Coordinates of C-alpha atoms in Angstrom, one line a residue:
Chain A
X1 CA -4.2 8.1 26.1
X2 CA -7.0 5.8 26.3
X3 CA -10.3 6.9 24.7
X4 CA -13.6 5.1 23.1
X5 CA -14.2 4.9 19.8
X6 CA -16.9 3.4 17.5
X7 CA -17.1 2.1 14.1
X8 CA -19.9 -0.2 12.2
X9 CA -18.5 -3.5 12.6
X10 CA -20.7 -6.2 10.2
X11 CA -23.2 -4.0 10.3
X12 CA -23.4 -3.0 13.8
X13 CA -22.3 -0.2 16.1
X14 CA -19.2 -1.4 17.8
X15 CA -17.8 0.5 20.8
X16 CA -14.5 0.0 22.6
X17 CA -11.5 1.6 24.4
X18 CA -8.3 1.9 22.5
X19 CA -5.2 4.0 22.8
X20 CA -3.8 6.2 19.3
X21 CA -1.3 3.6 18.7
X22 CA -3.3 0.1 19.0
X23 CA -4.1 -1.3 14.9
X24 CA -7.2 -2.2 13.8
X25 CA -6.7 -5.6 13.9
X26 CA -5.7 -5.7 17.7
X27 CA -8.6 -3.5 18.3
X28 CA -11.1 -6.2 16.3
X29 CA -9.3 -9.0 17.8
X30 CA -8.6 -7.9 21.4
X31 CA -11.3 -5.4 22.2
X32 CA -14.4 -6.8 20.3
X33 CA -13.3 -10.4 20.2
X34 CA -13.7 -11.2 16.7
X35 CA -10.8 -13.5 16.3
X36 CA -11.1 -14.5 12.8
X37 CA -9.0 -11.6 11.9
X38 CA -5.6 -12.8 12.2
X39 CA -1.8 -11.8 12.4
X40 CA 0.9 -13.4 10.9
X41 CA 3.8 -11.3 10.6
X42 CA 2.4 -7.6 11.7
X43 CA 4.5 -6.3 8.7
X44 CA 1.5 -5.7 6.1
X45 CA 2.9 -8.4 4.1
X46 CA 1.6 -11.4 4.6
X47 CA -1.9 -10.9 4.5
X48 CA -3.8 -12.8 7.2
X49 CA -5.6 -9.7 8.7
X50 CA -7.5 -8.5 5.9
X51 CA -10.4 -7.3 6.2
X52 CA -12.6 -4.9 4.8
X53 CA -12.4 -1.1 5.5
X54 CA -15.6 1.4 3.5
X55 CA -15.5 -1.7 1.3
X56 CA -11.7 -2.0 0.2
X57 CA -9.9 -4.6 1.6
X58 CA -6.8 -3.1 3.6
X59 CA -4.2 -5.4 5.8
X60 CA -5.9 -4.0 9.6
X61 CA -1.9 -4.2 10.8
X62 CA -1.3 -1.3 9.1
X63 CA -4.3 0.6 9.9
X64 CA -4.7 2.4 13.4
X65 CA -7.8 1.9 15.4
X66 CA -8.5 5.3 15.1
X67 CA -8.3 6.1 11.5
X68 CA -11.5 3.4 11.4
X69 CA -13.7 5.3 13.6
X70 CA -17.1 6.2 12.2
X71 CA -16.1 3.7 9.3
X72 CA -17.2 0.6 8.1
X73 CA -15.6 -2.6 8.7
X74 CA -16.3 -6.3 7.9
X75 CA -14.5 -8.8 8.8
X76 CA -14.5 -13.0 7.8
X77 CA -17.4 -13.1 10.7
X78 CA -19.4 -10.4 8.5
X79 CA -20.0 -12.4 5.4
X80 CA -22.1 -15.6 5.8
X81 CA -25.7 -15.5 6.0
X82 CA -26.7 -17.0 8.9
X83 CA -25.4 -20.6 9.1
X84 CA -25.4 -20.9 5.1
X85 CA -21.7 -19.8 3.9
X86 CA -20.5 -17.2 1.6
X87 CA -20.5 -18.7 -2.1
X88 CA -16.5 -18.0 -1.1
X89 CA -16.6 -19.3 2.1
X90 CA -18.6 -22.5 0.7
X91 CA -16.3 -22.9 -2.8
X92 CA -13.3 -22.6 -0.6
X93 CA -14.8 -25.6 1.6
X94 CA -15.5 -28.0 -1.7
X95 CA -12.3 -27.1 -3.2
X96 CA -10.3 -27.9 -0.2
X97 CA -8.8 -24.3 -0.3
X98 CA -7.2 -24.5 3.0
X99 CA -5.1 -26.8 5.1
X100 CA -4.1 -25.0 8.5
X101 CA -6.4 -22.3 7.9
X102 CA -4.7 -19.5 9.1
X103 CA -4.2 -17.6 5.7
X104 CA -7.9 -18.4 4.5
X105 CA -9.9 -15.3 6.6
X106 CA -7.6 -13.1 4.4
X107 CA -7.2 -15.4 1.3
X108 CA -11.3 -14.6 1.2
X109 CA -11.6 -11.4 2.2
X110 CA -9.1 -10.5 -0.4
X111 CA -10.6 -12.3 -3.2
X112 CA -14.0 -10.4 -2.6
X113 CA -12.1 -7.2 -3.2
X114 CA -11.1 -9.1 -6.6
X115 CA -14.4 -9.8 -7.4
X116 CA -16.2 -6.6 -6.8
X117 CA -13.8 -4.8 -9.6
X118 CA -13.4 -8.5 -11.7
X119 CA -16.3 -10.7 -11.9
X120 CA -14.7 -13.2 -14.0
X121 CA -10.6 -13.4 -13.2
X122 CA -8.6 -15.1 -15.2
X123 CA -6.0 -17.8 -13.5
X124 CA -3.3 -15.8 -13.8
X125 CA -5.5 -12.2 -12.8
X126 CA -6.3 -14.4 -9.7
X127 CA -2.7 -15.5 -8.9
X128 CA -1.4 -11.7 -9.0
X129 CA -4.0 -10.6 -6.7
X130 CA -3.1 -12.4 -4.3
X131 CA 0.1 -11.1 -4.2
X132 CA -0.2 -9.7 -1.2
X133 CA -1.9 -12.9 0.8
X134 CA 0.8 -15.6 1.8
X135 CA -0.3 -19.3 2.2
X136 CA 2.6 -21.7 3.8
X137 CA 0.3 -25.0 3.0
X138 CA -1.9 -25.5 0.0
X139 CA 1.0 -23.9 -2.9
X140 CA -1.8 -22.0 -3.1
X141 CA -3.3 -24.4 -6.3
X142 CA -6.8 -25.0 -4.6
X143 CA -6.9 -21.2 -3.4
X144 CA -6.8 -20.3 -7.0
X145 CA -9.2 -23.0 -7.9
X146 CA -11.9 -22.0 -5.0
X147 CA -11.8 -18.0 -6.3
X148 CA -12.6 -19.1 -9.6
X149 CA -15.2 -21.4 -8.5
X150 CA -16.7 -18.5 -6.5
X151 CA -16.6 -16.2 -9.4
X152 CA -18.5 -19.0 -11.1
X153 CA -21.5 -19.6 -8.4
X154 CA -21.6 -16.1 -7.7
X155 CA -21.9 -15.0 -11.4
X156 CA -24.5 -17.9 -12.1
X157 CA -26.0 -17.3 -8.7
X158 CA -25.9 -21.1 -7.9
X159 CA -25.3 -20.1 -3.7
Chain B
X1 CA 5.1 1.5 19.3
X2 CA 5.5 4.7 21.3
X3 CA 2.7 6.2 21.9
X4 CA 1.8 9.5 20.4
X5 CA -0.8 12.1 20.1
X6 CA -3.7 11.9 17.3
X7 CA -5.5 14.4 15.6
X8 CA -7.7 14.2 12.7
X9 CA -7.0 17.2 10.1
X10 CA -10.3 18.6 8.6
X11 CA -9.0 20.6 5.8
X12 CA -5.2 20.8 4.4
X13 CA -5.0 24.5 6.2
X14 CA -5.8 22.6 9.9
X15 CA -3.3 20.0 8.7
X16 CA -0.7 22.5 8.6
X17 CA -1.8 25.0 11.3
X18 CA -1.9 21.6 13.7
X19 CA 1.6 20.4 12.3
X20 CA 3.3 24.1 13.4
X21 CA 1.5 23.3 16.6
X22 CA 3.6 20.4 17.6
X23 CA 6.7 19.6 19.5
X24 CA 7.3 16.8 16.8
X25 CA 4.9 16.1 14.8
X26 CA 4.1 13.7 11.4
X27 CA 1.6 13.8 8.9
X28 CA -0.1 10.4 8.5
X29 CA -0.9 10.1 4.6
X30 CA -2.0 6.1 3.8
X31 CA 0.4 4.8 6.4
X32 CA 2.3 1.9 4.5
X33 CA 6.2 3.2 5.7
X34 CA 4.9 5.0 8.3
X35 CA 3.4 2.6 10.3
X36 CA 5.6 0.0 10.1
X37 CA 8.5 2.3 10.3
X38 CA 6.7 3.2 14.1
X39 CA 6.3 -0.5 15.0
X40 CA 9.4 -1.0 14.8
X41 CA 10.2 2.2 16.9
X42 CA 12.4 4.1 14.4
X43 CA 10.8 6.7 15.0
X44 CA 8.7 8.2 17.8
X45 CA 6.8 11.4 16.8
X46 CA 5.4 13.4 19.5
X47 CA 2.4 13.8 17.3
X48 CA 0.3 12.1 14.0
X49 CA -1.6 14.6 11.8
X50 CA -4.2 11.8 9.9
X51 CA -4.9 13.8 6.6
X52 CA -7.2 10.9 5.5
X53 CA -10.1 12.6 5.5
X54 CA -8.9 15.8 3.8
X55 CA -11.1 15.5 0.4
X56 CA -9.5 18.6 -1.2
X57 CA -6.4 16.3 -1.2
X58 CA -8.5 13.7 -3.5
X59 CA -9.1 15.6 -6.1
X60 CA -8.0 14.2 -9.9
X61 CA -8.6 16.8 -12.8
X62 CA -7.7 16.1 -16.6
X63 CA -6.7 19.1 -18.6
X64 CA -6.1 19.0 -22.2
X65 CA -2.0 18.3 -21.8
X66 CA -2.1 18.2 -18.0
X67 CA -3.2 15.5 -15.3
X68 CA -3.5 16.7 -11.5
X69 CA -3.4 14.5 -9.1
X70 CA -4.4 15.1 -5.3
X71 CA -2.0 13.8 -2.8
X72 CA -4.6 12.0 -1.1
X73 CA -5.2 9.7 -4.0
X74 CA -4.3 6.1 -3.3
X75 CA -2.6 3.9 -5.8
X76 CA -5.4 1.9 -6.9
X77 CA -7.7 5.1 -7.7
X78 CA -4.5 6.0 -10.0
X79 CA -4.3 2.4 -11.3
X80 CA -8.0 2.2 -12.5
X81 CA -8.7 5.7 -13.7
X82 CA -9.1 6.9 -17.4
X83 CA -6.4 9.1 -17.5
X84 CA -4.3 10.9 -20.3
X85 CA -1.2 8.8 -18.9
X86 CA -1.4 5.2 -19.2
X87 CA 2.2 4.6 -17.7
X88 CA 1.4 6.2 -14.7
X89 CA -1.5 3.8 -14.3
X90 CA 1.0 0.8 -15.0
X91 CA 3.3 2.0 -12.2
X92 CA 0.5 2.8 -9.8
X93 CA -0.7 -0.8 -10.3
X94 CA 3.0 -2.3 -9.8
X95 CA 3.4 -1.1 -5.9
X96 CA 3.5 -3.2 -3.5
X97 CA 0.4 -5.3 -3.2
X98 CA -3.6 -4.9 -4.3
X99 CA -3.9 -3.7 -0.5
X100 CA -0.9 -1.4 -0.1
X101 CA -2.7 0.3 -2.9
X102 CA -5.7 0.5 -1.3
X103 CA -3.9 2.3 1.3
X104 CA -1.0 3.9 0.0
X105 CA -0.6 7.3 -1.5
X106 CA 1.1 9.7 -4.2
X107 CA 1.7 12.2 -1.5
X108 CA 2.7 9.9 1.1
X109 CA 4.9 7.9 -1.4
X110 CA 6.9 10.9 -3.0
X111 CA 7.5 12.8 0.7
X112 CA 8.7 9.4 1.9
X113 CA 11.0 9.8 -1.0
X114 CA 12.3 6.3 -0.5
X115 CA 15.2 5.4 -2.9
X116 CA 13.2 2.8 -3.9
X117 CA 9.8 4.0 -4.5
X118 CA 7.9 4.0 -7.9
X119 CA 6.6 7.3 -7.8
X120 CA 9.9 9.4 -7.9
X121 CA 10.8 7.6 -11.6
X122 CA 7.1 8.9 -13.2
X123 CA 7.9 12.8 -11.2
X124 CA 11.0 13.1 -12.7
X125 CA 9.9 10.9 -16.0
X126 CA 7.5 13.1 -16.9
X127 CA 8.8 16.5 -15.6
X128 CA 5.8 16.9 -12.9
X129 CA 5.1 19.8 -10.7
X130 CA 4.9 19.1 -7.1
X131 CA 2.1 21.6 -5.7
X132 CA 2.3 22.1 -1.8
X133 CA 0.2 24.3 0.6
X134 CA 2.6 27.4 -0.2
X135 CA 4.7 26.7 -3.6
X136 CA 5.3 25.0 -6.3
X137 CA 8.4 22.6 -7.1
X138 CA 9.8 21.4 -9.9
X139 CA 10.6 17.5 -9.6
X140 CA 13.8 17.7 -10.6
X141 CA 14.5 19.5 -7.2
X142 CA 11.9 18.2 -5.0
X143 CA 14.1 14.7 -4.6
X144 CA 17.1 16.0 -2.6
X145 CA 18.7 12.6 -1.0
X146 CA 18.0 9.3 0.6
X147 CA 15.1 10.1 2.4
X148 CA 15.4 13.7 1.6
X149 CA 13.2 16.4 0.0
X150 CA 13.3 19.9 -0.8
X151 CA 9.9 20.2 1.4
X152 CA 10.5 22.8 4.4
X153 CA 9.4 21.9 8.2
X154 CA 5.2 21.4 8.2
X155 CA 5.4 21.8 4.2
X156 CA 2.5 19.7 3.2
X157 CA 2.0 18.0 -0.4
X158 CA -1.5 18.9 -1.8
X159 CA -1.3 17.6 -5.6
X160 CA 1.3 16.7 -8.4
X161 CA 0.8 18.1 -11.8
X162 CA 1.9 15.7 -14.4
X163 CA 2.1 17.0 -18.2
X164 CA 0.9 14.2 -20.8
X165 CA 3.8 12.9 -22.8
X166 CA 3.7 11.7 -26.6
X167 CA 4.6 8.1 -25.3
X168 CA 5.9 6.9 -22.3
X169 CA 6.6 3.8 -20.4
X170 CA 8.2 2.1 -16.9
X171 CA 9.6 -0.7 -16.4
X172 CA 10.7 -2.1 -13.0
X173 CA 12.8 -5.1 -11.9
X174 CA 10.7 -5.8 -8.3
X175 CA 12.2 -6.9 -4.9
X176 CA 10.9 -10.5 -5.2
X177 CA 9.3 -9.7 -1.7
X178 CA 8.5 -6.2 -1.1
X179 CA 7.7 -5.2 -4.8
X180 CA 10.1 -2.2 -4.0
X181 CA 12.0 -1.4 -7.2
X182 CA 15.3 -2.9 -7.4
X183 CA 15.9 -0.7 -10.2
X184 CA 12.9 0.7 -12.3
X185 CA 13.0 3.2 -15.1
X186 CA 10.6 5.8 -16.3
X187 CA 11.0 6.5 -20.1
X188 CA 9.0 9.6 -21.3
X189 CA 8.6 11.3 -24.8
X190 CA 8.0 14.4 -23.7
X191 CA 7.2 18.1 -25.2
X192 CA 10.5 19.7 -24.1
X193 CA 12.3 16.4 -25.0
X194 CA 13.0 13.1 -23.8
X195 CA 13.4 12.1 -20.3
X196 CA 14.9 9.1 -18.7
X197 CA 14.6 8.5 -14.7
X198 CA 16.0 6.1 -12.8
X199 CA 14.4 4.8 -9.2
X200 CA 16.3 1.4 -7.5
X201 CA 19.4 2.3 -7.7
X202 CA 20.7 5.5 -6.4
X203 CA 20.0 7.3 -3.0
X204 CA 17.3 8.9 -5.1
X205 CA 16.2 9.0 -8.5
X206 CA 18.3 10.4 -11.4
X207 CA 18.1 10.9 -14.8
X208 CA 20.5 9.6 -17.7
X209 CA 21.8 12.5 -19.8
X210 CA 23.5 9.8 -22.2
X211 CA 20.4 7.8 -22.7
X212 CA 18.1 10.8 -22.9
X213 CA 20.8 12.0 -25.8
X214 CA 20.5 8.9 -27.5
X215 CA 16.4 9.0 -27.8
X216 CA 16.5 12.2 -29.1
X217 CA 18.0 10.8 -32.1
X218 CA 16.0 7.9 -32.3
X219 CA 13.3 6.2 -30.0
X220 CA 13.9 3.0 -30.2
X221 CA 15.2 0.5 -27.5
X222 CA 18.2 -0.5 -29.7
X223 CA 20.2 3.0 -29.5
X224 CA 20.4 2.5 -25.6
X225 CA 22.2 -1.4 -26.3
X226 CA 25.2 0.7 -25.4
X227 CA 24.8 2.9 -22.8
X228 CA 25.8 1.7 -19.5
X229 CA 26.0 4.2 -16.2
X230 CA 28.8 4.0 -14.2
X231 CA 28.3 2.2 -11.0
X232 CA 29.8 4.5 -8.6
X233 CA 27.5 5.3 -5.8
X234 CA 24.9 3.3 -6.6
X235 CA 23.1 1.1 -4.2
X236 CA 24.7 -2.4 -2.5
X237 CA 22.7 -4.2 -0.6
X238 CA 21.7 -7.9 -0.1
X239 CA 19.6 -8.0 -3.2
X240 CA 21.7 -6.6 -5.9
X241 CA 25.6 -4.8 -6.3
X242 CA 26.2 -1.7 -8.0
X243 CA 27.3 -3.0 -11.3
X244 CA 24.2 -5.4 -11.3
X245 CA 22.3 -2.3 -10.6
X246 CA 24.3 -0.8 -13.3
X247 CA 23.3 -3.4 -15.4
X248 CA 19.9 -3.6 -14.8
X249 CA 19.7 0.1 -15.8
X250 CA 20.1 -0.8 -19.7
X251 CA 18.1 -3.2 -19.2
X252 CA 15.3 -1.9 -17.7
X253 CA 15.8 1.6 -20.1
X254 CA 15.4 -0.6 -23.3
X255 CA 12.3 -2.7 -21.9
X256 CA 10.7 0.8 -21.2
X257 CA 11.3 2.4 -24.1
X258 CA 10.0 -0.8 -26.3
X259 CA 6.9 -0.7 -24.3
X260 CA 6.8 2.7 -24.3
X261 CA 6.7 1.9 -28.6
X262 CA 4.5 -1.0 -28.5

């Protein structure tokens, strides 16, 4: 059945139809456009549609559309101020954390979620977070690098 | 996936009420098997039941030798609590990944009952009580088979009472891939004795009589060196045979118990 539902997306009031069965991440991608959000393998295991759901960061493949109505939800187009970058967006960028790009929307949505509970991640802390978040380019070397420079700027506030 | 009906369960007596209500229906805990398990159209429920938003299902309470956990909770909130059980935060912290935790849930897990699952080894580790809308089960009879549980048609999961051992530890030997347990074992010192359980390798967990035996004489990982369970019935599959199941069962024992110690 198809019905409407709402849910604050980046801090606005998103509408949209959706059936019971469409995920989150269709429903951000297809119904309100915001393609950042992507699928790789639509089995919760690689990690490129993470995104943030009443703050915790959840893979939106596994999530149904509906279970996020009247929630919060921010997504990698949610986080920079205006046109100045996210200190993880930005650290990311100098410390060439990305090659293809297709991991990095969940790469840095999930290493906010690290951050909120560990402001200051060790390497190896780091590494096992992102357990969940594969990257087929980089080794994932310069991912690791970029979160720990993000901890750094955002702990010294030098964003 | 097929399509189904929704409904959003206010309170755990709804839940049920809307469950008996059905043709076929589901409950929807955190969604990590389920979902999946529906995109790839295993299984086509006539209806989902989201209990997500049922807060009496989130409630944690510490007693002085008990711990009560809602059903509802995820694995994180387990992971990162203060609790009387520091095992059972280790385990909560080992499944699957930082966002399947955010997701995924006791209740969910342990009705799943998949052979593989974490959860089972800690029930029947410690000697929890599973606590549903009308009873009360022991865990050493809640986990009937692959797959299977002693819950009845609509019987919903509200919390799991686990008692606080003297020491207790698990150790798991993770799918490389899914974090799943290829074999993981729960050691516990308990009050009425010691316990060993065993998730990974059977259709469901089980606990080792011989190895429990040898504890009781002296907790120490070298008294298990010799133990080894027969590998009859135990699980094959691409990732490991029985006898390296088998194996893996000493192995995993010893490593718990010497945690369990440190």
């Amino acid at each position: 059945m198809t019905m409407t539902i709402s849910m604050t997306v980046n801090g606005e009031e998103r509408s949209g139809l959706c059936e019971e069965r469409t995920l989150l991440v269709t429903f951000l991608r297809e119904t309100l456009r915001l393609t950042g959000t992507h699928v790789g393998c639509d089995t919760s295991q690689c990690g490129a549609c993470v995104v943030h759901l009443d703050g915790d960061s959840v893979k939106a493949c596994t999530v149904l559309a509906v279970q996020a109505a009247g929630h919060d939800v921010t997504t990698i187009e949610g986080i920079a101020d205006g046109d100045t970058l996210h200190p993880m967006q930005q650290a990311f960028h100098e410390n060439h954390g990305l090659q293809c790009g297709f991991c990095t929307p969940g790469m840095i949505m999930s290493a906010l979620d690290l951050l909120k509970h560990n402001k200051a991640p060790t390497e190896r802390e780091i590494r096992e977070h992102l357990e969940g978040n594969f990257c087929r380019c980089t080794g994932y070397h310069n991912i690791v690098r970029s979160i720990a420079a993000a901890a750094d700027m955002m702990a010294t506030g030098k964003a | 996936m097929y399509a189904f009906r929704y409904h959003h369960a206010g309170s755990i007596d709804e839940a049920v009420r809307l469950h008996g209500s059905c043709e076929d229906p589901g409950y929807l805990a955190g969604g990590h098997t389920l979902l999946p398990t529906l995109k790839m159209r295993l299984a086509q429920p006539s209806d989902l039941i989201d209990l997500g938003t049922i807060d009496a299902l989130k409630n944690t309470s510490t007693g002085t030798d008990t711990l009560i956990i809602g059903a509802g909770v995820r694995h994180n909130d387990v992971a990162r609590m203060t609790h009387p059980i520091p095992a059972l935060a280790g385990l909560a912290g080992q499944i699957g990944d930082f966002q399947v935790r955010n997701r995924g849930t006791l209740g969910g897990s342990i009705a799943n009952a998949d052979p593989a699952a974490d959860y089972p080894a800690a029930l029947v580790g410690l000697g929890a009580t599973v606590i549903t809308d009308r009873r009360q089960i022991a865990a050493d009879d809640f986990f009937v088979d692959l797959f299977e549980t002693a819950l009845q048609e609509g019987e919903l999961v509200t919390s799991v009472a686990f008692p606080a051992p003297r020491r207790a530890a698990y150790m798991k030997f993770p799918n490389p891939a899914s974090r799943y347990a290829i074999v993981g074992v729960f050691v516990a010192w308990t009050a009425s004795g010691m316990r060993v359980a065993v998730t990974g390798a059977g259709a469901r967990v089980f606990r080792v009589a011989a190895m429990e035996e040898a504890l009781e004489r002296n907790f120490s990982p070298d008294v298990l060196a010799d133990i080894q369970i027969p590998d009859d019935g135990l699980n094959s599959d691409i990732h490991a045979t029985p006898d390296y199941r088998a194996h893996l069962v000493t192995v995993m024992a010893r490593r718990a118990v010497a945690l369990a110690n440190a």
